Coordinates of C-alpha atoms in Angstrom, one line a residue:
Chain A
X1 CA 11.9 43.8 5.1
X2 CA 15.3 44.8 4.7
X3 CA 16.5 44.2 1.5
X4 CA 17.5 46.8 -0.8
X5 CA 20.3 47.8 -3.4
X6 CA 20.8 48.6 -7.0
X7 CA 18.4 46.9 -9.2
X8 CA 20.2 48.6 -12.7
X9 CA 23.2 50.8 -13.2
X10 CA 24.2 52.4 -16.0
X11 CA 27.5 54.4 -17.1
X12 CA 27.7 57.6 -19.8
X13 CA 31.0 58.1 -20.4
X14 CA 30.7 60.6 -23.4
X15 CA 31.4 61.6 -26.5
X16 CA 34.8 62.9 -27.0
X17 CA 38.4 61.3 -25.1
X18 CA 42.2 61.9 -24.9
X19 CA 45.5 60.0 -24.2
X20 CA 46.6 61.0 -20.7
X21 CA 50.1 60.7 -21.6
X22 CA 50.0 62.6 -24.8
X23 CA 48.4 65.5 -22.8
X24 CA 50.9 65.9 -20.3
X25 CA 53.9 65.3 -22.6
X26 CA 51.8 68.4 -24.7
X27 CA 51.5 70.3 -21.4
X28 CA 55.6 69.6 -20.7
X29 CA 55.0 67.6 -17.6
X30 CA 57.1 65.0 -16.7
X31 CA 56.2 61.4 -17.5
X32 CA 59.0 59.6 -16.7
X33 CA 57.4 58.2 -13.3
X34 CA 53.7 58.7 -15.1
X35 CA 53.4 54.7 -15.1
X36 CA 53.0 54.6 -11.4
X37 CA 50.3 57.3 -11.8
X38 CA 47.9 54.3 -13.6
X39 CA 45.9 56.5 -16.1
X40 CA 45.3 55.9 -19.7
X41 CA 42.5 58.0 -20.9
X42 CA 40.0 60.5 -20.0
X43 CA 36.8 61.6 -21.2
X44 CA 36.4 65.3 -22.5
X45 CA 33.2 67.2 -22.2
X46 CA 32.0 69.2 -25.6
X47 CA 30.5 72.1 -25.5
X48 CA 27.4 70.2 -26.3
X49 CA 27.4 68.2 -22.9
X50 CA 26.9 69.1 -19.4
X51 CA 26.1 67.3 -16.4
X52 CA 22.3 67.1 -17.2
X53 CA 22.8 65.7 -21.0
X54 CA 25.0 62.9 -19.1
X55 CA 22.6 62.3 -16.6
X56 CA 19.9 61.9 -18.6
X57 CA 22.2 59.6 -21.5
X58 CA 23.1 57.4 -18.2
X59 CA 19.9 56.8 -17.3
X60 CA 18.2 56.6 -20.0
X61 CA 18.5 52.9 -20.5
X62 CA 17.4 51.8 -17.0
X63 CA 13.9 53.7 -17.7
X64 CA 13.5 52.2 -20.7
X65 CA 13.6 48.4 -20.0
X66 CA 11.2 49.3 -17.3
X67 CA 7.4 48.6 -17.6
X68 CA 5.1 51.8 -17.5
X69 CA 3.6 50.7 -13.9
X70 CA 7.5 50.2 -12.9
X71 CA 8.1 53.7 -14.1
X72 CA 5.7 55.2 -12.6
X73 CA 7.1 54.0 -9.1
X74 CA 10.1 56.2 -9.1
X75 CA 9.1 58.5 -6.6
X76 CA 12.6 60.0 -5.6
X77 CA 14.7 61.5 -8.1
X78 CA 18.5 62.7 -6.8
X79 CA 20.8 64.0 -8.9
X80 CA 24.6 64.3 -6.8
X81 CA 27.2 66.9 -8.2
X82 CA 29.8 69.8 -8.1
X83 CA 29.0 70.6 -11.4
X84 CA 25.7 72.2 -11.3
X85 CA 24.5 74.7 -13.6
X86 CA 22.2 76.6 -11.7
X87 CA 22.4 77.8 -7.2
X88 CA 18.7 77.1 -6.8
X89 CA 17.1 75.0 -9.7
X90 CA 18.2 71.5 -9.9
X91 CA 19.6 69.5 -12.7
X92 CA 16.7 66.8 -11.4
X93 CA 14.3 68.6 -13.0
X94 CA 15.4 68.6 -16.5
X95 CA 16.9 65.0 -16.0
X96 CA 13.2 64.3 -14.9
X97 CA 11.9 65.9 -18.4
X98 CA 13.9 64.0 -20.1
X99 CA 13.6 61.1 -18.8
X100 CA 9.2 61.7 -18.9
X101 CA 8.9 60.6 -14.9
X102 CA 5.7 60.5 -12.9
X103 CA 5.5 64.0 -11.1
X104 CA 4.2 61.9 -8.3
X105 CA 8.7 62.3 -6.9
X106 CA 10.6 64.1 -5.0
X107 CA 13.8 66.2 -7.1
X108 CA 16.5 67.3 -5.6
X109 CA 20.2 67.7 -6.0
X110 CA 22.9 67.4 -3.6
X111 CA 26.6 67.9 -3.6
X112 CA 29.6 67.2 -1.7
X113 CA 32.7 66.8 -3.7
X114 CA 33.2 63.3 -4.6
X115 CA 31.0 61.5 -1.9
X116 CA 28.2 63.3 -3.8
X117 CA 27.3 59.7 -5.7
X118 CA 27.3 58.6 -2.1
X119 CA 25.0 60.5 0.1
X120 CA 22.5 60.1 -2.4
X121 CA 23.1 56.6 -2.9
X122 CA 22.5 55.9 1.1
X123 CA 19.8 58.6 1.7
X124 CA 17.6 56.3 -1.5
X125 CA 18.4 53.0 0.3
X126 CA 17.2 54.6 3.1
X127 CA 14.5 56.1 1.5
X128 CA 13.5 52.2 0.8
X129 CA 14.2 50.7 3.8
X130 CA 11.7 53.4 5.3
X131 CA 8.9 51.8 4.0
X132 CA 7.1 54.9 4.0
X133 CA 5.9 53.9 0.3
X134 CA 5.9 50.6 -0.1
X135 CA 7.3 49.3 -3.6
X136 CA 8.8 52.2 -4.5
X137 CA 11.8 52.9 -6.5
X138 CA 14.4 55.7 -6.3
X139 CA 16.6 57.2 -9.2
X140 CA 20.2 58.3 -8.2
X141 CA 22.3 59.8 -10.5
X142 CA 26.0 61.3 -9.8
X143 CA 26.9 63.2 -12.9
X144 CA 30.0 65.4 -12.8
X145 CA 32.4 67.0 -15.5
X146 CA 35.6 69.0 -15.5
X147 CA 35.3 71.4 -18.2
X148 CA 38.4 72.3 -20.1
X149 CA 38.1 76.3 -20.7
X150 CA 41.0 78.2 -21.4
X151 CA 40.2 81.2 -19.4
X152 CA 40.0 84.6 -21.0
X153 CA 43.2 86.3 -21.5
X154 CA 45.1 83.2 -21.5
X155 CA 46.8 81.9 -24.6
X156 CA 47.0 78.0 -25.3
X157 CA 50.6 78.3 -25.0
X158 CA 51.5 79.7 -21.7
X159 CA 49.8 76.3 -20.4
X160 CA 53.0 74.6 -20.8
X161 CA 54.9 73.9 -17.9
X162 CA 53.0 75.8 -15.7
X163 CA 51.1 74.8 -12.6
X164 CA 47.7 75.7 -14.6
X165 CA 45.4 72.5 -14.2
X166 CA 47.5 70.6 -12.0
X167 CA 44.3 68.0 -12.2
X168 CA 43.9 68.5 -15.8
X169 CA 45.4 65.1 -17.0
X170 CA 42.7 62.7 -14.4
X171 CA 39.7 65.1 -14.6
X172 CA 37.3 63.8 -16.5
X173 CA 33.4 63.6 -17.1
X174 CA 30.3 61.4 -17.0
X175 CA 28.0 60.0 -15.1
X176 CA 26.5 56.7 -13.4
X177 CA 22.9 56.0 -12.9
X178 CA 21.8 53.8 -10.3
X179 CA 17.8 52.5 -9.8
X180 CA 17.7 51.7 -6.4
X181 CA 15.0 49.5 -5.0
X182 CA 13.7 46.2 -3.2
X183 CA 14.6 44.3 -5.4
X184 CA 18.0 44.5 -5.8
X185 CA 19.4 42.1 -8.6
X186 CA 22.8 43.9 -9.3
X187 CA 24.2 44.8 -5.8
X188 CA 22.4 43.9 -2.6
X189 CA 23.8 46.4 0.3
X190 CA 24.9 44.9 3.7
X191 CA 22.4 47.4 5.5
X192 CA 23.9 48.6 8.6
X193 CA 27.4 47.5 7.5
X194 CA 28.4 51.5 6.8
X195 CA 31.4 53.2 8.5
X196 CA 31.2 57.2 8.0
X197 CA 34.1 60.1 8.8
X198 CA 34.0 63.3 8.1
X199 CA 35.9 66.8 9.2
X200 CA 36.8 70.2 7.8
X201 CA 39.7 70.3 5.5
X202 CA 40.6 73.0 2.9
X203 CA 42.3 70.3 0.7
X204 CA 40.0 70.8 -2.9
X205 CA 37.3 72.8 -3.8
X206 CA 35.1 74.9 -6.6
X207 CA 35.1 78.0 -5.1
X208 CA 34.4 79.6 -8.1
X209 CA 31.6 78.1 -11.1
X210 CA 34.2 76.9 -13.4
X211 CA 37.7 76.3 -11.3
X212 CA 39.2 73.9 -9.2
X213 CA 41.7 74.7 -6.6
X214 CA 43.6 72.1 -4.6
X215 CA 46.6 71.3 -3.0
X216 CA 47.2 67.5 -4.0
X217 CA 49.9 66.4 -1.4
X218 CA 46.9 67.1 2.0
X219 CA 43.9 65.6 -0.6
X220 CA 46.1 62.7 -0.7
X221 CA 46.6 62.3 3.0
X222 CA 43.2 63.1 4.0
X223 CA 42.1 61.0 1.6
X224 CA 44.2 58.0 3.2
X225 CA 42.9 59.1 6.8
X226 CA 39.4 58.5 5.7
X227 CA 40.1 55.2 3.7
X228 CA 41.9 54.0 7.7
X229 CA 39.0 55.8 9.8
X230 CA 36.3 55.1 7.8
X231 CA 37.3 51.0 7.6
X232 CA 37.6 50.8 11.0
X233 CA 34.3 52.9 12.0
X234 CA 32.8 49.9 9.8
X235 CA 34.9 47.1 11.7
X236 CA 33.6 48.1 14.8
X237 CA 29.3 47.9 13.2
X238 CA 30.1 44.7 11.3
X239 CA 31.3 41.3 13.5
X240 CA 34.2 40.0 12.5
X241 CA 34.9 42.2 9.3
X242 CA 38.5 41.7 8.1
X243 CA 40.6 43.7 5.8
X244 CA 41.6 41.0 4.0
X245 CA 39.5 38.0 3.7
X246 CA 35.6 39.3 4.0
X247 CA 35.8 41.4 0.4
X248 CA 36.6 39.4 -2.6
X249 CA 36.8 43.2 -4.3
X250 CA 37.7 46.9 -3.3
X251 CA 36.1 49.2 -4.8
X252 CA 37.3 53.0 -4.4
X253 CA 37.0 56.6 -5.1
X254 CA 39.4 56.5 -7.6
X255 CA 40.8 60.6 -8.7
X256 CA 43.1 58.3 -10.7
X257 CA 45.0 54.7 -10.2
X258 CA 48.4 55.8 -8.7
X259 CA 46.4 57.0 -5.6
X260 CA 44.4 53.9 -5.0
X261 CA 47.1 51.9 -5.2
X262 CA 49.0 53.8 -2.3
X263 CA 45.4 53.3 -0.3
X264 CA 45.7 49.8 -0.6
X265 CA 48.8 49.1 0.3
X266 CA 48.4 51.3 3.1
X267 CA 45.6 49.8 4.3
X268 CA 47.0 46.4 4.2
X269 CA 50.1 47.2 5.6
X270 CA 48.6 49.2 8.4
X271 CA 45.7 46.0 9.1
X272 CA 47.2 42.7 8.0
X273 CA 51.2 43.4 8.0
X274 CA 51.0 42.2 4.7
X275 CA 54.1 41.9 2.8
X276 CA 55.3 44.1 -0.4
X277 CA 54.8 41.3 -2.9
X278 CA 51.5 39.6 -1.0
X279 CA 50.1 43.1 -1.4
X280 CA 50.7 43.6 -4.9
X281 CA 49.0 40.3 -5.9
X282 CA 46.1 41.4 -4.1
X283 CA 45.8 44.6 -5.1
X284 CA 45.9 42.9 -8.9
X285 CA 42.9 40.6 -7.4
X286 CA 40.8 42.4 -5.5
X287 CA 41.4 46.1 -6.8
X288 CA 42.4 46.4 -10.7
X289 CA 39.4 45.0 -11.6
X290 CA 37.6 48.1 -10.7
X291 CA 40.0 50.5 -11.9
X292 CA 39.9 49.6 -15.8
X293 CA 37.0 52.1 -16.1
X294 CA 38.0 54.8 -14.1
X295 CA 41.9 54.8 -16.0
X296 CA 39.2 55.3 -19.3
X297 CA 36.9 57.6 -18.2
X298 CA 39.2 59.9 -15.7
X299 CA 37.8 61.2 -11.9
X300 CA 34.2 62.3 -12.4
X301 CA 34.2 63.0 -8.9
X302 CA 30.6 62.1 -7.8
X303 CA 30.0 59.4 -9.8
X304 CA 33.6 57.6 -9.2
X305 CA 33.0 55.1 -7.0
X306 CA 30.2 54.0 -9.1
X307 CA 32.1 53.8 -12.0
X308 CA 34.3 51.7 -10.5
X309 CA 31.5 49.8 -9.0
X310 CA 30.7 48.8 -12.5
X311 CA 34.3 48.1 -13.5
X312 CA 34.2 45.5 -10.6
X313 CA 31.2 44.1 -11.8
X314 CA 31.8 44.0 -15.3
X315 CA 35.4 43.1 -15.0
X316 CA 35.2 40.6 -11.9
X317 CA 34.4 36.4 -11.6
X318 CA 31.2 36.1 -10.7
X319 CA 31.5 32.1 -10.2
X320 CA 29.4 32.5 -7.0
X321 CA 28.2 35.3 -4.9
X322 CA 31.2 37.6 -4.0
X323 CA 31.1 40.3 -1.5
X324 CA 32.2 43.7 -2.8
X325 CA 33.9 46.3 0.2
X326 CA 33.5 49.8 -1.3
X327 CA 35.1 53.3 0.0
X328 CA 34.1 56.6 -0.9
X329 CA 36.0 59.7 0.0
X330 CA 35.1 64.1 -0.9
X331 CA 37.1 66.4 -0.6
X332 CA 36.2 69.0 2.1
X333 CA 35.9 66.2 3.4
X334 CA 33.1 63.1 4.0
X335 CA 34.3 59.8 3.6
X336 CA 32.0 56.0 3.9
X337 CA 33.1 52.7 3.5
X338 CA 30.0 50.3 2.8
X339 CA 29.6 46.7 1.6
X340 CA 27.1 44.7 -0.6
X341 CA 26.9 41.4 -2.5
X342 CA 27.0 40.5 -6.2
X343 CA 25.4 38.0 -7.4
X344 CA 26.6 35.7 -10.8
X345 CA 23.0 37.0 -12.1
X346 CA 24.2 40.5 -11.1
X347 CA 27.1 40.5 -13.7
X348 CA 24.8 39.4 -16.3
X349 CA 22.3 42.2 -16.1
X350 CA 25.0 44.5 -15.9
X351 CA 26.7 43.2 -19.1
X352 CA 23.5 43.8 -20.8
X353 CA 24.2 47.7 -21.1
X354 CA 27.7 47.4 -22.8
X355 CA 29.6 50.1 -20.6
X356 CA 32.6 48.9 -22.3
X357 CA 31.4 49.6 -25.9
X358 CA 30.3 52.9 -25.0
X359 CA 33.7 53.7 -23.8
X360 CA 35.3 52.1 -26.7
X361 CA 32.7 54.1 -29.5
X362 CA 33.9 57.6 -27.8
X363 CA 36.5 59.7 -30.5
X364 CA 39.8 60.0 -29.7
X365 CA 40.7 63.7 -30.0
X366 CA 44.2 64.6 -30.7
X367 CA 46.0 67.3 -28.6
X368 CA 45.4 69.9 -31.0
X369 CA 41.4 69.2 -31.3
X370 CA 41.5 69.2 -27.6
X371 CA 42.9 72.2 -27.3
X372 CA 40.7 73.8 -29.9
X373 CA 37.7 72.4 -27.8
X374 CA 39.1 74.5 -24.7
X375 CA 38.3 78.1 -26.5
X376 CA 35.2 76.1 -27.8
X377 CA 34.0 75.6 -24.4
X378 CA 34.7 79.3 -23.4
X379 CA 30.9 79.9 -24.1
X380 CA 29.5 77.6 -22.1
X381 CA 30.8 79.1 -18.8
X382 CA 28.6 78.5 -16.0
X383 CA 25.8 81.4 -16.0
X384 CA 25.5 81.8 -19.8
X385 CA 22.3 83.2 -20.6
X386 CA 22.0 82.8 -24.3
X387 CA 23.8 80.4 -26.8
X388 CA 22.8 78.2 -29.5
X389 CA 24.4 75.2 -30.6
X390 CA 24.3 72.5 -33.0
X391 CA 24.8 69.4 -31.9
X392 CA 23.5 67.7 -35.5
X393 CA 26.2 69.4 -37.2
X394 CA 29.2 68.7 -35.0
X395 CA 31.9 66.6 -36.5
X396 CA 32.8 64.8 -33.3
X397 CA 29.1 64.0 -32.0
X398 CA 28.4 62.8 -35.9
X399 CA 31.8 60.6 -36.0
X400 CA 30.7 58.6 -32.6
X401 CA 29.1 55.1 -33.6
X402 CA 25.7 55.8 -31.4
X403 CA 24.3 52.4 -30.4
X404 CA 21.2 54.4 -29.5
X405 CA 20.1 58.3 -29.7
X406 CA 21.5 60.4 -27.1
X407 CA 21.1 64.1 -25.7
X408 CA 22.9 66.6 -26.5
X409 CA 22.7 70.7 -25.4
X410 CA 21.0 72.7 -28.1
X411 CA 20.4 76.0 -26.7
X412 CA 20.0 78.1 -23.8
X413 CA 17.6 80.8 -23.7
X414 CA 16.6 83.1 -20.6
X415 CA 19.4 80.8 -19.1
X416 CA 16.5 78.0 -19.3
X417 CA 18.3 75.3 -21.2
X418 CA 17.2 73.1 -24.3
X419 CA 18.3 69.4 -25.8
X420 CA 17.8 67.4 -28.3
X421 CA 18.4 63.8 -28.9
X422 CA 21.1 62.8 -31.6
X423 CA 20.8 59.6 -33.5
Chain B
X1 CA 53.9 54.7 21.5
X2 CA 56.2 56.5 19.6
X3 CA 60.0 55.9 20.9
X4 CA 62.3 59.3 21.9
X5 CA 64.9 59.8 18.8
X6 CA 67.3 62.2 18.0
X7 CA 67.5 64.6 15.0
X8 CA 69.8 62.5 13.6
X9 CA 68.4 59.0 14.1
X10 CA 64.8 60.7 12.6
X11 CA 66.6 62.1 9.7
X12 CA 69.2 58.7 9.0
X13 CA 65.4 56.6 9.6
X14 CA 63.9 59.1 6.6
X15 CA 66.8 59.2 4.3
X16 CA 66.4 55.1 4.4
X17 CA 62.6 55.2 3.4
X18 CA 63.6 57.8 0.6
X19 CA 65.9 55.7 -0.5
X20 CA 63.7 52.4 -0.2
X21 CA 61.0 54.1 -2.5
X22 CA 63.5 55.8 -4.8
X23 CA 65.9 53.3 -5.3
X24 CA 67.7 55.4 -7.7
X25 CA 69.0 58.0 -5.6
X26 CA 71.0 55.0 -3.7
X27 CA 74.1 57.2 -4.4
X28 CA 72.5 60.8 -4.1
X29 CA 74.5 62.6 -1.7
X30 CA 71.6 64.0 0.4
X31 CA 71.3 67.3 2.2
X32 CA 68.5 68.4 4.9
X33 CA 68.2 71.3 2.0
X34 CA 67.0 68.9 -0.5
X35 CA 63.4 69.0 -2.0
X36 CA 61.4 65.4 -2.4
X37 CA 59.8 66.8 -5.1
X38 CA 63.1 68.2 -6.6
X39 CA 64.3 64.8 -6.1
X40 CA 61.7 63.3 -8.5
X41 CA 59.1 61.9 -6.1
X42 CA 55.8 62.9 -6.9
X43 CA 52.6 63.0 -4.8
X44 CA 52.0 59.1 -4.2
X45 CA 56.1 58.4 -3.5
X46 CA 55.8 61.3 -0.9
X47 CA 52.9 59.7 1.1
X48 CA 54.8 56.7 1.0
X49 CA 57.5 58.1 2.6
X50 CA 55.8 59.4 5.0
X51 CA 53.5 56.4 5.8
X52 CA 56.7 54.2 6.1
X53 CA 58.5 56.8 8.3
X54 CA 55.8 56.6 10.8
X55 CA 55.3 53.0 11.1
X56 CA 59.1 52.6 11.5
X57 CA 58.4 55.3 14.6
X58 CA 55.2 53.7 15.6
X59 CA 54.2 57.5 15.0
X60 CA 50.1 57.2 15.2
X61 CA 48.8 60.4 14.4
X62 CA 46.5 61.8 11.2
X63 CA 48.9 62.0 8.0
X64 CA 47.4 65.7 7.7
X65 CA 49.7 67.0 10.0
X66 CA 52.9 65.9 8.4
X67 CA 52.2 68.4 5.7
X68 CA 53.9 72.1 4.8
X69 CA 57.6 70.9 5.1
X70 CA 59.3 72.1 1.5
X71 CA 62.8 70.2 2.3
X72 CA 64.1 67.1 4.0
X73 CA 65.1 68.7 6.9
X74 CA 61.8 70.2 7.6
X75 CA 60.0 67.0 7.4
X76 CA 62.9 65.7 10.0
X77 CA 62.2 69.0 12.2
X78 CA 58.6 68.4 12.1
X79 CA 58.7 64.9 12.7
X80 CA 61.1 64.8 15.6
X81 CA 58.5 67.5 17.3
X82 CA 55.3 64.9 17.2
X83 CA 57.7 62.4 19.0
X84 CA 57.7 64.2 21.9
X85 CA 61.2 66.3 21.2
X86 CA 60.0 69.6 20.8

């Protein structure tokens, strides 16, 4: 008994969204070489939303085309992040509210940077492979957001041309749930095939609830010694792997396109002496297709490499099983490179929950609105003990075509917080 | 294994690859004082400098330690120390 993978994946990628362009053009920095940097939108997080409204919006789909008796075998509920909202109570708990699980499951939460989505991911298929409850199913959900807050004492316009939010134009937020089980209809994982690296680098981190800090030039370069390392730790588990050839698609952590297209190229420079125009076909084979989400939605850390997951899916041909090769890097720094198949099936099922409509029904916000929404946010800092909001009433959360009701932050009282679904 | 060069072959091999990934500086005048980032090459052009310095060196080590120099001439310093010149 060794098969196991994602049986149904889902993406949330919000409410609200900006140009990338038009925000760094507002924030004076310099586009002229801004193609190379492959972004076009990102999603913004009201003050409505947090990581455990988009969990529970990702996922809410997958539970309901389950049957009750299906339901009731999730028995393992992770939710991966950077983004939590609380040191010792996890966001699985409300997500599991929400979501009206069994209490027969384990909840947890578990973080590191943007190989969050990951660890979880592998600890469920492990969790299946285990056998140690036959039949059962696990719920993994990487939900991350990058709240823009202007901080106190800070007026909108000393943001221009200054080195504030270096990350703010490919931060974004969301989330991907992923049902993982024995029967594994939308990605069945190579088990085994896994190569793993990991070491201590200060290159970026949270160290405070709502900040990033970072130095971009060593996340970049650690982030390409992991995408070599980790490859070649999985060459040497997997006979006869190949660069190249075995992987009809790449999937990677994407923080935004520009970096990913440097991976590749130094990837296939470094292990097939590729040439510069051999490699820029196949990086418009094998790799675009999984970055048309992620230049939507922006780097929700945790959740990335499943976003892009489901860009390759969604975006891919599917004329016969293909074999997807998938790298996954955070900060700090962990880093895995895994592999599964897709089957022509897999893309059907997947189509069925309309990731790309969702992304399209999100309003586009103007720079002005977005900046109003950063002293908007300013109450939702990480810790707040008592707010109330209205999530009926807000203009942008009433202007978004809902296919279906989703949950929205409605207060939090004694810190313990409170949704409600909007139709 | 990386090949013994001089100072000026390393900085003559990096000027090259700046010019290869920025071809519009073809006709800059360069200076060791010069700034990539000054220059207009942003994160991505700068780790593909790099990464094409070091395979023309056969220079195998982790990028990580090519970080911290703030000029071309730092780079070249730092560089022509990994290959064995310092």
């Amino acid at each position: 008994m060794s098969v196991v993978g994602i049986e149904a994946m889902n993406v949330f990628g919000g409410t609200a969204r900006i140009g990338v362009i038009e925000l760094m053009d507002h924030r004076g920095l310099d586009t002229k070489r801004a193609d190379n940097l492959l972004m076009v939108e990102r999603s913004v997080a009201l003050p409505q939303e947090d990581p455990i409204s988009f969990a529970v919006n990702a996922a809410k789909p997958l539970i309901d085309a389950l049957s009750p008796a299906e339901r009731d075998r999730i028995e393992l509920l992770i939710t991966c992040s950077e983004s939590g909202i609380d040191f010792g109570k996890s966001m699985s708990t409300y997500v599991h509210h929400y979501l009206g699980l069994n209490r027969n499951c384990r909840l947890f939460e578990l973080k590191q940077a943007c190989y969050s989505g990951t660890a979880g991911f592998q600890m469920a298929v492990n969790f299946i492979l285990s056998q140690t409850s036959p039949g059962a199913k696990a719920l993994v959900i990487a939900t991350d957001i990058a709240r823009a807050v202007l901080p106190e004492g800070v007026e909108l316009s000393m943001l221009r041309n200054s080195e504030w939010g270096y990350a703010e134009p490919s931060s974004g937020a969301g989330a991907v749930a992923l049902l993982v089980s024995d029967t594994p209809r939308v990605f069945q994982v190579d088990v085994g095939a896994n190569g793993y690296y990991g070491y201590e680098v200060m290159d970026t981190c949270r160290p405070v609830p709502d900040g990033d800090v970072g130095d971009s030039d060593l996340s970049l370069m650690s982030y390409l010694d992991c995408c070599e390392n980790a490859y070649l730790e999985y060459a040497k588990r997997v006979d006869g792997a190949d660069y190249a050839s075995t992987f009809q698609y790449l999937v990677f952590h994407t923080p935004f396109g520009g970096m990913v297209k440097g991976a590749h190229r130094t990837l296939m420079r470094k292990l097939s002496k590729a040439d510069r125009q051999s490699i820029e076909n196949d990086f418009n084979t094998r790799v675009m297709p999984g970055l048309d989400y992620c230049q939507r939605v922006g780097n929700i850390m945790g959740a990335t490499v499943f976003l892009s997951l489901a860009s390759t899916i969604d975006r891919g041909d599917y004329s016969s099983a293909r074999r997807l090769g998938c790298f996954s890097y955070g900060s700090g720094c962990c880093s895995e490179f895994f592999s599964g198949v897709v089957q022509p099936a897999s893309q059907q099922l997947l189509a069925q929950q309309r990731i790309d409509d969702g992304l399209n029904q999100r309003v586009l916000l103007n720079v002005e609105e977005y900046d109003q929404l950063m002293i908007a946010n300013r109450p939702v800092r990480f810790g707040v003990r008592d707010l109330t909001l209205d999530p009926h009433g807000d203009r942008y959360i009433g202007a978004m075509a809902k296919p279906r009701p989703l949950l929205y932050l409605s207060q939090v009282a004694g810190f313990h917080r409170k949704y409600e679904w909007v139709a | 294994m990386a090949e013994v060069k001089s100072w000026d072959e390393v900085y003559a091999i990096v000027l090259k690859h700046v010019r290869d990934v920025l071809p519009e500086l073809q006709s800059h005048a360069f200076q060791p004082s010069d700034s990539l980032r000054e220059l207009g090459a942003n994160s991505i052009d700068r780790a593909d400098i790099v990464m094409e310095v070091m395979e023309t060196l056969s220079l195998d080590i982790p990028r990580v330690e090519l970080l911290g120099p703030r000029c071309i001439g730092e780079l070249v310093d730092l560089i022509h120390a990994k290959l064995g010149n310092a």
